[in-house]
PDB file of C-alpha atoms and ligand atoms in Angstrom:
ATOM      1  CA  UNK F   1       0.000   0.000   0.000  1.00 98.00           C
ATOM      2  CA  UNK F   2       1.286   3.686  -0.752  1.00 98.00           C
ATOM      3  CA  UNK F   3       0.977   6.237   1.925  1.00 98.00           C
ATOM      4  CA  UNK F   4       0.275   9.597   0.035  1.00 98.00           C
ATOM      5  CA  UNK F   5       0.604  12.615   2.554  1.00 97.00           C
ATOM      6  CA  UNK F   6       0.710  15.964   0.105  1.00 95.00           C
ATOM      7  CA  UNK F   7      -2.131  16.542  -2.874  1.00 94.00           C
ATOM      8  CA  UNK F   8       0.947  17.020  -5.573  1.00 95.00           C
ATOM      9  CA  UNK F   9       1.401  13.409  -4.375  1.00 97.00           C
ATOM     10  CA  UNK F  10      -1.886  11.928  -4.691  1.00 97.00           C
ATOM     11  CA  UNK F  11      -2.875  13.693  -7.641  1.00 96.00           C
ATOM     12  CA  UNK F  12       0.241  12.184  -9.337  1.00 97.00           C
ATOM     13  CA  UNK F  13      -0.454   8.552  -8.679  1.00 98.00           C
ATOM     14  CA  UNK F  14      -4.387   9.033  -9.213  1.00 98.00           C
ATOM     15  CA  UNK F  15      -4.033  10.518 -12.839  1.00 97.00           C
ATOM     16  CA  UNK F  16      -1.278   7.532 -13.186  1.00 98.00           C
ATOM     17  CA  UNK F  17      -4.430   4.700 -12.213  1.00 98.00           C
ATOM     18  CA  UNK F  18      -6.398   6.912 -14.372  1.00 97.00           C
ATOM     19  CA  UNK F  19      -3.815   6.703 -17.797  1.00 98.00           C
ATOM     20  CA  UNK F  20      -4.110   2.448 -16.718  1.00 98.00           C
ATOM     21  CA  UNK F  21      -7.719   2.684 -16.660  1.00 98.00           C
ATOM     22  CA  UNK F  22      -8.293   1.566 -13.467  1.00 98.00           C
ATOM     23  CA  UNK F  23     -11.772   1.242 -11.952  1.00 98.00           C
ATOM     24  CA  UNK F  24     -11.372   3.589  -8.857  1.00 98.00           C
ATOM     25  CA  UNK F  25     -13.293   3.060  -5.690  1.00 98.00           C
ATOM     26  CA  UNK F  26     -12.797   5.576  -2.660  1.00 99.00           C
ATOM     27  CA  UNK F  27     -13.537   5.182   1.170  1.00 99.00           C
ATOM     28  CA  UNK F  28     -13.545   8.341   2.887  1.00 98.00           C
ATOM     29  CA  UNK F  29     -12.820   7.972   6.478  1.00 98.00           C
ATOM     30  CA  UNK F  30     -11.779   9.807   9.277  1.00 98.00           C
ATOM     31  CA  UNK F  31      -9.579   7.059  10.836  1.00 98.00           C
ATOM     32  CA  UNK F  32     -10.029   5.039  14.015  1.00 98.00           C
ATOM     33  CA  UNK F  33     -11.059   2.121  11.822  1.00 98.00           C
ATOM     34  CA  UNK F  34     -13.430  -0.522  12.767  1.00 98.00           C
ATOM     35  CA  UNK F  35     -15.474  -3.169  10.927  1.00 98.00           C
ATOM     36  CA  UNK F  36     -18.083  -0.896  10.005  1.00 98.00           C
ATOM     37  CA  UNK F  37     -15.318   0.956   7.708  1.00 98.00           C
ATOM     38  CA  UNK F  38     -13.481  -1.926   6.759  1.00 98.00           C
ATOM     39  CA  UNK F  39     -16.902  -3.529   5.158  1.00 98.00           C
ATOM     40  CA  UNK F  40     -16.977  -0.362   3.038  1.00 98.00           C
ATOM     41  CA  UNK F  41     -13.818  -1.247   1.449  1.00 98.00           C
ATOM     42  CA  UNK F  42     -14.704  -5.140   0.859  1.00 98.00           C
ATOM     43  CA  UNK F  43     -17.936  -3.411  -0.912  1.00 98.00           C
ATOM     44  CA  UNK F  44     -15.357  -1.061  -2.778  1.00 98.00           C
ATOM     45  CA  UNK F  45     -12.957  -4.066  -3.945  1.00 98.00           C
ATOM     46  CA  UNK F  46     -15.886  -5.740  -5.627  1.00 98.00           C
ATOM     47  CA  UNK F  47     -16.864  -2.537  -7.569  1.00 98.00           C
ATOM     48  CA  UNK F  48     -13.458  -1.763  -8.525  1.00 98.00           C
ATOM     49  CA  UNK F  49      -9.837  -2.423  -9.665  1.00 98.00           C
ATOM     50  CA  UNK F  50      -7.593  -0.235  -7.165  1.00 98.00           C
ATOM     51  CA  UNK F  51      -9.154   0.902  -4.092  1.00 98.00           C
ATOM     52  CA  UNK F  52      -8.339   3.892  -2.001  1.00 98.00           C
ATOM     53  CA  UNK F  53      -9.047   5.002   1.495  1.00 98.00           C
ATOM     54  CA  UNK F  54      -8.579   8.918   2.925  1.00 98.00           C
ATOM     55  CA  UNK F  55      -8.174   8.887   6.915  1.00 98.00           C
ATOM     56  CA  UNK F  56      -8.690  13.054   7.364  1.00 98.00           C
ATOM     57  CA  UNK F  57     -10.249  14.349  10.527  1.00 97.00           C
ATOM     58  CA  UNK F  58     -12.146  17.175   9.141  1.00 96.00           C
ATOM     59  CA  UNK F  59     -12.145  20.235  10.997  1.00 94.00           C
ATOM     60  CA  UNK F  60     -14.515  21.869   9.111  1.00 93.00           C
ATOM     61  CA  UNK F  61     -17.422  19.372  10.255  1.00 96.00           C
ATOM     62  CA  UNK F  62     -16.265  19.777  14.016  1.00 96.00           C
ATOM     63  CA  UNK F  63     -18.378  22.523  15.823  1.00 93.00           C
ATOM     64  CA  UNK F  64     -16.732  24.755  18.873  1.00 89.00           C
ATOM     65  CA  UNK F  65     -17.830  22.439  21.536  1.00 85.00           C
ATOM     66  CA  UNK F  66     -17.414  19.257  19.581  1.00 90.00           C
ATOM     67  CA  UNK F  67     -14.635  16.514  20.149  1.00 92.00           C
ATOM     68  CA  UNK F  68     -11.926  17.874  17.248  1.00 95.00           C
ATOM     69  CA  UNK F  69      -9.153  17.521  19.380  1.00 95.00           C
ATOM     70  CA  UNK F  70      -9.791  14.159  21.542  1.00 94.00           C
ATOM     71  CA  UNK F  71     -11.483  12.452  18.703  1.00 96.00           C
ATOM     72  CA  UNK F  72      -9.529   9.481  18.486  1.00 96.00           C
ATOM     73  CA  UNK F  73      -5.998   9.020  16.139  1.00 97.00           C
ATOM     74  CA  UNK F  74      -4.970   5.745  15.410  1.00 97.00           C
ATOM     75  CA  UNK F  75      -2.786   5.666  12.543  1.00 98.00           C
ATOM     76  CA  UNK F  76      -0.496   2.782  13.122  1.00 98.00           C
ATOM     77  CA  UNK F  77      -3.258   0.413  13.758  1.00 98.00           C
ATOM     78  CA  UNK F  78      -5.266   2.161  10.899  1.00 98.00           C
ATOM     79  CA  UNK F  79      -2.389   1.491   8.442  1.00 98.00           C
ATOM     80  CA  UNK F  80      -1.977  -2.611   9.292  1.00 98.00           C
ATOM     81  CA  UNK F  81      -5.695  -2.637   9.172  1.00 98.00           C
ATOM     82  CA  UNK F  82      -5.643  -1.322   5.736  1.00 98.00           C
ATOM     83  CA  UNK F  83      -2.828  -3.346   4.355  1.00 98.00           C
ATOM     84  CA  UNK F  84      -4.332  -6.526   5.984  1.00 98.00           C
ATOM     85  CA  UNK F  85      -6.932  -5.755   3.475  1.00 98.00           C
ATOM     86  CA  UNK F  86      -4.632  -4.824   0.446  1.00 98.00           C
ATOM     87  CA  UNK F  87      -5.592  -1.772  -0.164  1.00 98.00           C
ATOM     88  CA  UNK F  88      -3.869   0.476  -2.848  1.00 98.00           C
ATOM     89  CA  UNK F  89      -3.102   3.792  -1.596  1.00 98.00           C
ATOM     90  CA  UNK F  90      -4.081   5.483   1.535  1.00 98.00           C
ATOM     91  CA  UNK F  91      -4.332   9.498   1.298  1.00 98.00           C
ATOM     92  CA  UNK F  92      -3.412  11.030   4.846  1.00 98.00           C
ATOM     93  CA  UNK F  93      -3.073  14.531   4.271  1.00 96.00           C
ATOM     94  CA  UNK F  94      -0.303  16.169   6.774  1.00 88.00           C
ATOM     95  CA  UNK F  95      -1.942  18.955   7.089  1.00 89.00           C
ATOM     96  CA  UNK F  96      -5.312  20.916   6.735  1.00 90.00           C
ATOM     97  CA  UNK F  97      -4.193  23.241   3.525  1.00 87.00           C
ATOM     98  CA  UNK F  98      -3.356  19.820   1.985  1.00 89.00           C
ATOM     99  CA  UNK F  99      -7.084  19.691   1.508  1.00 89.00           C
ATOM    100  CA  UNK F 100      -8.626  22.871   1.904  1.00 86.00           C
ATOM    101  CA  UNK F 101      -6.239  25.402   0.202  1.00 78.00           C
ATOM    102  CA  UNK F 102      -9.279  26.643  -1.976  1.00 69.00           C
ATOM    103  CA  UNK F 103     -11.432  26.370   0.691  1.00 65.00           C
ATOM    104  CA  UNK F 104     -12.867  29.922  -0.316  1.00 68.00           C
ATOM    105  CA  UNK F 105     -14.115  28.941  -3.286  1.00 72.00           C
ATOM    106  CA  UNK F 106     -16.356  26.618  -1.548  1.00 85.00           C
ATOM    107  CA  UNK F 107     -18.384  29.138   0.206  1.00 85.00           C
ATOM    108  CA  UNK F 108     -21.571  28.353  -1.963  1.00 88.00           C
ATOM    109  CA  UNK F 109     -21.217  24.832  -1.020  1.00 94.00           C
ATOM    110  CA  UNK F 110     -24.016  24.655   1.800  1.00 95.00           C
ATOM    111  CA  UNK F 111     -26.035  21.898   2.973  1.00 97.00           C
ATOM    112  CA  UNK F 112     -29.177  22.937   2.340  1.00 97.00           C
ATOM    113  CA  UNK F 113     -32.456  22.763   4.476  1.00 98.00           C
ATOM    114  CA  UNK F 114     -32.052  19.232   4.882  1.00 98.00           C
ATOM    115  CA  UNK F 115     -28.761  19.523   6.175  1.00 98.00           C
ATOM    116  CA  UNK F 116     -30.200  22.120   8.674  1.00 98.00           C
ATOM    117  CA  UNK F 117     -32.484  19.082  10.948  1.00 98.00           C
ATOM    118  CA  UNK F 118     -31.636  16.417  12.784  1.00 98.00           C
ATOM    119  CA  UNK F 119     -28.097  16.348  13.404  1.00 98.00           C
ATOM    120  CA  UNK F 120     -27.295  19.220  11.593  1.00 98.00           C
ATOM    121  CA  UNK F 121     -29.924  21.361  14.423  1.00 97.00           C
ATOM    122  CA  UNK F 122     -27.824  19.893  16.428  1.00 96.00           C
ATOM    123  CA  UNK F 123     -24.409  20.656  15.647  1.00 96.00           C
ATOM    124  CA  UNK F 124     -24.651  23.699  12.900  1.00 96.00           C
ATOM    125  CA  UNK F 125     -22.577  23.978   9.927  1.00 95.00           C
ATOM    126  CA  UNK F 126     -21.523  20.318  10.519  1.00 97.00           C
ATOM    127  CA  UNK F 127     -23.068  19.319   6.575  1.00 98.00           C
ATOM    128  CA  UNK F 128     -21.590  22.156   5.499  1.00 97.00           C
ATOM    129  CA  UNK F 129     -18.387  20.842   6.420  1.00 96.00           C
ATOM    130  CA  UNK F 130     -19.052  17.384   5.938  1.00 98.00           C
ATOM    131  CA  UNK F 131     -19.915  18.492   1.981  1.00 97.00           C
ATOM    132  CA  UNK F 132     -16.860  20.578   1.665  1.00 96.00           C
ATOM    133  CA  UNK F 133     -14.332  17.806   2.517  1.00 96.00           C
ATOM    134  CA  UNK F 134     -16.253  15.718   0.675  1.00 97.00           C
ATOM    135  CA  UNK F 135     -16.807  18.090  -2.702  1.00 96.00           C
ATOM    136  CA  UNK F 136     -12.828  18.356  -2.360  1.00 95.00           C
ATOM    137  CA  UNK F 137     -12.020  14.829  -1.940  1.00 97.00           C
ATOM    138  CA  UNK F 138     -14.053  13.283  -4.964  1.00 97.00           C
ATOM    139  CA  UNK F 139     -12.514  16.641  -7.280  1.00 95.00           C
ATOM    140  CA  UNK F 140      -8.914  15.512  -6.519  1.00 95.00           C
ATOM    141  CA  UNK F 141      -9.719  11.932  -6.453  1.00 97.00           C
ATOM    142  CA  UNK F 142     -12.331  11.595  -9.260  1.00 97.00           C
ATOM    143  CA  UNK F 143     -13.235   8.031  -7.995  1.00 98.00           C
ATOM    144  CA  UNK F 144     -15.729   5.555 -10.089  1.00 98.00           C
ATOM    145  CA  UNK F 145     -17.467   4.860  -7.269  1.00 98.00           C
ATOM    146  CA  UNK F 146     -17.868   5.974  -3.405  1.00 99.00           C
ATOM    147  CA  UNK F 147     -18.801   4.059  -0.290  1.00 99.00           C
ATOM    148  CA  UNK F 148     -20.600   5.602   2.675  1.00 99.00           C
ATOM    149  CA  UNK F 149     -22.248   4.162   5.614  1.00 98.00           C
ATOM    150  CA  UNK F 150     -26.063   4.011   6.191  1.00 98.00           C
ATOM    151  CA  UNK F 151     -25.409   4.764   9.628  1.00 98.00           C
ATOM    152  CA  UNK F 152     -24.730   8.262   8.810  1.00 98.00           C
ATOM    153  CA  UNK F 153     -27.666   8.595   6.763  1.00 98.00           C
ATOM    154  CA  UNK F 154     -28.269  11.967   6.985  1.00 98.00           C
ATOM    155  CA  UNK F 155     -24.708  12.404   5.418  1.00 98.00           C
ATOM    156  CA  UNK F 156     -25.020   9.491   2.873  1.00 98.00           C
ATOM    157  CA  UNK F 157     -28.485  11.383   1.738  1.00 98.00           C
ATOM    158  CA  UNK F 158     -26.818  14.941   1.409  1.00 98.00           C
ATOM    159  CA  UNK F 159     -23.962  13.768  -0.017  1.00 98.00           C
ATOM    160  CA  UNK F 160     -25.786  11.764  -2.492  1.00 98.00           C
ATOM    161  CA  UNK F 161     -27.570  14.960  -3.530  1.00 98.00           C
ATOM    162  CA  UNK F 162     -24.265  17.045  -3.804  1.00 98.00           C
ATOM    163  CA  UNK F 163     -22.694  14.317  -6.131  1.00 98.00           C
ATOM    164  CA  UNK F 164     -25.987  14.321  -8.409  1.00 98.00           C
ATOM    165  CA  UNK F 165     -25.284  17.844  -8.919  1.00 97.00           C
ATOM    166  CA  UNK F 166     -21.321  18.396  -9.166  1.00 97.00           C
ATOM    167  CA  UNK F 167     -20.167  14.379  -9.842  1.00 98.00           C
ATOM    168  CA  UNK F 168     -22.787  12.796 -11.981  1.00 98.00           C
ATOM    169  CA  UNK F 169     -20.587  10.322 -12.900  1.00 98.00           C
ATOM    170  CA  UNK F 170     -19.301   9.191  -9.287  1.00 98.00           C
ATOM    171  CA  UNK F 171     -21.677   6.056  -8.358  1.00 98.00           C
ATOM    172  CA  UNK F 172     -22.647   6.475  -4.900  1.00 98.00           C
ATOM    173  CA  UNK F 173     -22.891   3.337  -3.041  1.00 98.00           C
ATOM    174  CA  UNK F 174     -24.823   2.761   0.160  1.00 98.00           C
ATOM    175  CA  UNK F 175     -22.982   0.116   2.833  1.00 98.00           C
ATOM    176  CA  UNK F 176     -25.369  -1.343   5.506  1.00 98.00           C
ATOM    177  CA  UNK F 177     -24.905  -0.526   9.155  1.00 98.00           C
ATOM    178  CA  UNK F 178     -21.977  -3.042  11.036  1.00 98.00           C
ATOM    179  CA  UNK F 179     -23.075  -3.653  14.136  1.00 98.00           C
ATOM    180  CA  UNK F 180     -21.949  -5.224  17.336  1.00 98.00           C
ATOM    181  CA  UNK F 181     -23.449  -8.945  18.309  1.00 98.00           C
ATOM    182  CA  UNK F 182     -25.117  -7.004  20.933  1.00 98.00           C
ATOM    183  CA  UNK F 183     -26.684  -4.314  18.661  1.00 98.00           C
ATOM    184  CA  UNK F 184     -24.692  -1.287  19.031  1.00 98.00           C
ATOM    185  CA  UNK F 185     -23.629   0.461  15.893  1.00 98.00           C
ATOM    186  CA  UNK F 186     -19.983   0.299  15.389  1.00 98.00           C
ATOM    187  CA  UNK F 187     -18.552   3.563  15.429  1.00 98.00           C
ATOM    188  CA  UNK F 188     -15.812   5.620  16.717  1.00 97.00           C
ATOM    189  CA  UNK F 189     -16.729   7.600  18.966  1.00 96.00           C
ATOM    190  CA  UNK F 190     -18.230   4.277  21.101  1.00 97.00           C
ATOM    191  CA  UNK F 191     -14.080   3.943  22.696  1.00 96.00           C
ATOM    192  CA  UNK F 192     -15.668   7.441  24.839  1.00 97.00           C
ATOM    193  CA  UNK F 193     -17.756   4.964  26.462  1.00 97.00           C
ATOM    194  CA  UNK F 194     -17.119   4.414  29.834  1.00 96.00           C
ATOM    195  CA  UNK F 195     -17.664   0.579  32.052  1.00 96.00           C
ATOM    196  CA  UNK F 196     -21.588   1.374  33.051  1.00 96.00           C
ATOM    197  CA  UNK F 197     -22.385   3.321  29.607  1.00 97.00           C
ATOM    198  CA  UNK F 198     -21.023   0.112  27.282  1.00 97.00           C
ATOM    199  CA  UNK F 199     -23.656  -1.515  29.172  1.00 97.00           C
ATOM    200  CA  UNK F 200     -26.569   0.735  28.509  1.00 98.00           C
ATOM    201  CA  UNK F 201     -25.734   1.708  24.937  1.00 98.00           C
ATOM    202  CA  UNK F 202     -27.006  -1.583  23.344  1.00 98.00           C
ATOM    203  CA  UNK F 203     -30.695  -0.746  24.803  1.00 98.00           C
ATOM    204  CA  UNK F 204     -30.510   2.163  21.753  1.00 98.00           C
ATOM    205  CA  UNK F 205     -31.299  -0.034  18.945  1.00 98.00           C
ATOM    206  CA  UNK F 206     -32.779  -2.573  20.927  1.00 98.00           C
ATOM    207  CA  UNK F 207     -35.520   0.413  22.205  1.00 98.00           C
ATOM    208  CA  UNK F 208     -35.764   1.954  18.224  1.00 98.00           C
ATOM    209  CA  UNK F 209     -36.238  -1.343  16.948  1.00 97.00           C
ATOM    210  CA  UNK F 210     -39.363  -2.091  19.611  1.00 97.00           C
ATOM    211  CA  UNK F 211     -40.498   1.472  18.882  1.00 96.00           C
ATOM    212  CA  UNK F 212     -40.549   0.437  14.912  1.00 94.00           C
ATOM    213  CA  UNK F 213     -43.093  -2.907  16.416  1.00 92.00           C
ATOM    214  CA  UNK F 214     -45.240   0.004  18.351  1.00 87.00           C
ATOM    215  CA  UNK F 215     -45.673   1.200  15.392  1.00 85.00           C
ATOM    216  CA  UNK F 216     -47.426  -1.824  13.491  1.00 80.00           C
ATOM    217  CA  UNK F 217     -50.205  -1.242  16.423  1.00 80.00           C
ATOM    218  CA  UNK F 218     -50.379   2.794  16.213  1.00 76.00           C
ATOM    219  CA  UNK F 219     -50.904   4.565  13.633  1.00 71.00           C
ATOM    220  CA  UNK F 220     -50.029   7.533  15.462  1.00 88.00           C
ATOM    221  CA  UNK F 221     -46.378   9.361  14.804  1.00 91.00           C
ATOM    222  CA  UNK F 222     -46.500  11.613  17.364  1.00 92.00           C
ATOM    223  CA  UNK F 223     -47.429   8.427  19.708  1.00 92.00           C
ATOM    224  CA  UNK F 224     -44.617   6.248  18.720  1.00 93.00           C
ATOM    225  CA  UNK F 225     -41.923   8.843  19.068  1.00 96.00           C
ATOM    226  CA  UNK F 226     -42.613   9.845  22.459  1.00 96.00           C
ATOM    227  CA  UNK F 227     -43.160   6.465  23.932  1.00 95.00           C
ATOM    228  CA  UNK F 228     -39.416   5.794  22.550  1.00 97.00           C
ATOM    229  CA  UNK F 229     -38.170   9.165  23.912  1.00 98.00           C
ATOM    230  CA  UNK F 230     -39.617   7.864  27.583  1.00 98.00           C
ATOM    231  CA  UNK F 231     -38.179   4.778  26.899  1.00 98.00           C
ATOM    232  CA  UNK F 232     -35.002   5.648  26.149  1.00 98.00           C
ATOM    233  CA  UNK F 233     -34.754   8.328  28.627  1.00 98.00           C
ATOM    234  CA  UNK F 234     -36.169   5.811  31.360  1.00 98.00           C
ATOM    235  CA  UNK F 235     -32.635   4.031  30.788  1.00 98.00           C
ATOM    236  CA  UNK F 236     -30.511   7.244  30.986  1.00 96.00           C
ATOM    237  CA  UNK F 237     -30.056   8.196  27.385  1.00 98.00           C
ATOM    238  CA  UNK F 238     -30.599  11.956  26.668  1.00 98.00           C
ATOM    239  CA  UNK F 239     -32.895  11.927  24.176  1.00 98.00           C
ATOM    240  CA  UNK F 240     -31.624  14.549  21.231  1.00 98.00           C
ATOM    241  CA  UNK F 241     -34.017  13.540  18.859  1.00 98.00           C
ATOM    242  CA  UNK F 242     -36.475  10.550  17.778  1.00 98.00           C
ATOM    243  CA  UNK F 243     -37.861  11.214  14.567  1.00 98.00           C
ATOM    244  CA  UNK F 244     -39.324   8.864  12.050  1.00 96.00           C
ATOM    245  CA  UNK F 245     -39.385  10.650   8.136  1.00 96.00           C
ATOM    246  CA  UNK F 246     -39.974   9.396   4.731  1.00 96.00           C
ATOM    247  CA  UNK F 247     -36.015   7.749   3.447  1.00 97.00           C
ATOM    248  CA  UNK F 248     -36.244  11.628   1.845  1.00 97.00           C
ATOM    249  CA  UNK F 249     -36.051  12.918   4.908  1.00 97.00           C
ATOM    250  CA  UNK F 250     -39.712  14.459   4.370  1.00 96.00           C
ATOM    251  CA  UNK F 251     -42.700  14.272   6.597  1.00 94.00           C
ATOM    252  CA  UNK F 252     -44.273  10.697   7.176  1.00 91.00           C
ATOM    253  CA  UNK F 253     -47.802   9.863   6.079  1.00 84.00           C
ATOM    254  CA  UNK F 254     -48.079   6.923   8.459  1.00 73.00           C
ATOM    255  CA  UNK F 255     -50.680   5.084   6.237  1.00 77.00           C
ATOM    256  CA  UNK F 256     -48.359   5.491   3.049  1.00 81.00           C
ATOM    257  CA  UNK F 257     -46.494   2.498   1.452  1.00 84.00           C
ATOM    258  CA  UNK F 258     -43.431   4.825   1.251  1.00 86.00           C
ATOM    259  CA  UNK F 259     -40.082   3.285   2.826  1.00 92.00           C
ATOM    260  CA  UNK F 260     -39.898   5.078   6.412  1.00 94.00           C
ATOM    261  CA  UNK F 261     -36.646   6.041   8.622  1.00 97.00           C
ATOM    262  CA  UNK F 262     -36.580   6.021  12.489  1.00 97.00           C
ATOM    263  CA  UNK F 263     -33.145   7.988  13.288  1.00 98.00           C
ATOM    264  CA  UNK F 264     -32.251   9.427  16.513  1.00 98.00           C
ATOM    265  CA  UNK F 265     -29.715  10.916  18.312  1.00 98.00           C
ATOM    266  CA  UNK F 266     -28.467  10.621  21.836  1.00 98.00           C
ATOM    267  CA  UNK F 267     -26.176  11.707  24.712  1.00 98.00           C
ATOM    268  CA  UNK F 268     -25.086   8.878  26.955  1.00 98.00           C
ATOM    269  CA  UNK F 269     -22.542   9.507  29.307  1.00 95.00           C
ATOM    270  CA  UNK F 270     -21.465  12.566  27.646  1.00 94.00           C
ATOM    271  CA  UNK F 271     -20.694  10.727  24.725  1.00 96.00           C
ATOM    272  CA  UNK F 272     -23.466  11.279  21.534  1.00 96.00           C
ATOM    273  CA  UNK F 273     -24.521   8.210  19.807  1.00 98.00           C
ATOM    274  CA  UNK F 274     -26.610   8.088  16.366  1.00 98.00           C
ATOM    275  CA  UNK F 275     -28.809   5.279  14.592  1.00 98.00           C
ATOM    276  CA  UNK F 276     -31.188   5.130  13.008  1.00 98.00           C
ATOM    277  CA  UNK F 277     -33.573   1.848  10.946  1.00 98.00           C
ATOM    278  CA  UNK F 278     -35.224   1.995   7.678  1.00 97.00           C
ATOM    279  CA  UNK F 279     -38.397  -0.305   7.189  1.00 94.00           C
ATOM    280  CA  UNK F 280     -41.603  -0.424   5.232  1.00 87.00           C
TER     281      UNK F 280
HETATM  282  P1  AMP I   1     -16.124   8.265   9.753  1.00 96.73           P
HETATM  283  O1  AMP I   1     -14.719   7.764   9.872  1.00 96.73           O
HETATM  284  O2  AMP I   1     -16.890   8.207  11.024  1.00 96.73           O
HETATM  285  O3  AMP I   1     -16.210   9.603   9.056  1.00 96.73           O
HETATM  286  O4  AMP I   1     -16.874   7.246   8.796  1.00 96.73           O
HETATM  287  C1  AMP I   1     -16.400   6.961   7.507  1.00 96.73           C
HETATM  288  C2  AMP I   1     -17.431   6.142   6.778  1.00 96.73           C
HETATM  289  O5  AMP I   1     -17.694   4.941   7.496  1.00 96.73           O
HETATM  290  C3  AMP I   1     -18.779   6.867   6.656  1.00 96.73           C
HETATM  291  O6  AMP I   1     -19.300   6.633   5.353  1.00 96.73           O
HETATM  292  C4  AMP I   1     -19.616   6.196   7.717  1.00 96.73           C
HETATM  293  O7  AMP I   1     -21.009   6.230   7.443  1.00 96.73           O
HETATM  294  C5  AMP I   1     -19.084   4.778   7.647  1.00 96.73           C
HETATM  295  N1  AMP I   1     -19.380   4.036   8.882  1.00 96.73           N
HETATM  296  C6  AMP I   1     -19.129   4.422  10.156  1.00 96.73           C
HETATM  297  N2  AMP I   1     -19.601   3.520  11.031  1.00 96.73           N
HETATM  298  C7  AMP I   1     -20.170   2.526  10.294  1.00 96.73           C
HETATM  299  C8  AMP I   1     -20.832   1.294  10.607  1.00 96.73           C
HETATM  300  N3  AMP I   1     -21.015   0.899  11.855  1.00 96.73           N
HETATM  301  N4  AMP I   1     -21.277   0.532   9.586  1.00 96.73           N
HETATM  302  C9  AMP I   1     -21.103   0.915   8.286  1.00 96.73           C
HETATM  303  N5  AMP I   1     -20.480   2.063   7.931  1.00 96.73           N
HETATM  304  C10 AMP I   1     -20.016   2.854   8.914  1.00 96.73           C
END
């Protein structure tokens, strides 16, 4: 595997692949690698002929009182990980401008409305900056195709939309969810969790998923969501928000044959944890 650290790099050996004709398929990452990433690049290897991975913590997407600086760094392990899985090149830029040296010119890039609820009322300006480092990835990298996890849906949904309009050609793939045996979404920020919060944090999915079942015998919204909010406050999650949307992120008609969304967001321990489950 090559370890690219400066764009003048990366953009060399990518227009190289390119003059080959290799089928390009990108993982965008920002490190700390579990299964739930390394299943995007198993899905990328079967979709193309050279596979890259970028391990950038963004700073862009981080808010003031977010978790920039102690969000966790594990390069070395990152790197065996990756080669384990013989991957091509990894792009680890050494520094912000390495990315972002036109980041002026991507003022107009905003989220949009959609990027404004849910997480994004949450933690403002976090799409923005999600869709920036992502706009400026895929324009140096020019991939075939893309992996992104359905547990970020909100992000796989806005930056599907983004790549309709700027990367038409970039095929956006969807990965499913990794979880643990026990239910909880794999994901990074789950090493904040301390000994009694490990043990709650399975009871998130477990609680969505019977909320989904409620909903089979209610054909109330409003209902549903609030008997998961006391449910899931009952066992010490603070509840950010329940919400259950058309898969476009619009209001639900509960009677409609439309695919439906359940995401929420919570605190646990001080340490915020997302889901969310699609059904019909
Ligand atoms: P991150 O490093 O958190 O920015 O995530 C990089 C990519 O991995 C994103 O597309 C995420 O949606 C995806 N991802 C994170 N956790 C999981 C998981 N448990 N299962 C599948 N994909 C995931």
């Amino acid at each position: 595997m090559i370890i690219l650290n400066t764009k003048q790099d990366y953009k060399n050996h990518i227009n190289l692949l390119k003059s080959k004709g290799e089928i390009i398929g990108f993982v965008p990452t920002m490190g700390n690698l579990h299964d739930g990433h390394l299943s995007l690049i198993e899905i990328a290897k079967k979709n193309s002929s050279k596979i890259i991975v970028s391990i950038f913590v963004n700073p862009l997407q981080f808010g003031k009182n977010d978790d920039f600086n102690k969000y966790p760094r594990t390069f070395n392990r990152d790197v065996s990980k990756l080669k384990d899985l013989n991957c091509d090149i990894l792009f680890a830029p050494n520094d912000t401008y390495e990315v972002f040296d036109e980041i002026d010119n991507l003022k107009y890039l905003k989220a949009g409305p959609k990027g404004n609820i849910l997480c994004g009322k949450l933690r403002p300006g976090h799409f923005d900056g999600v869709l920036k480092v992502v706009y400026t990835l895929f324009k140096l990298t020019e991939p075939d195709v893309s992996i992104f996890g359905l547990k970020d849906f909100q992000q796989l949904y806005l930056v599907k939309k983004m790549a309709r309009k700027y990367f038409p050609n970039i095929d956006i793939i969807s990965a499913p969810t990794i979880r643990a045996k026990n239910g909880l979404a794999l994901s990074s920020r789950n090493s904040y969790l301390d000994k009694t919060s490990i043990k709650i944090a399975p009871l998130f999915y477990k609680i969505l998923l019977e909320g989904i079942n409620n909903l089979k015998h209610s054909t109330s919204i409003e209902q549903t969501t609030n008997k998961i909010i006391n449910s899931l406050e009952k066992n010490k999650f603070l509840v950010n928000y329940v919400s259950l949307l058309t898969i476009d992120l619009e209001k639900l008609n509960p009677n409609s044959s439309d695919k439906k969304i359940l995401l929420s967001s919570v605190n646990l321990g001080g340490t915020r944890l997302i889901d969310n489950i699609e059904f019909s």
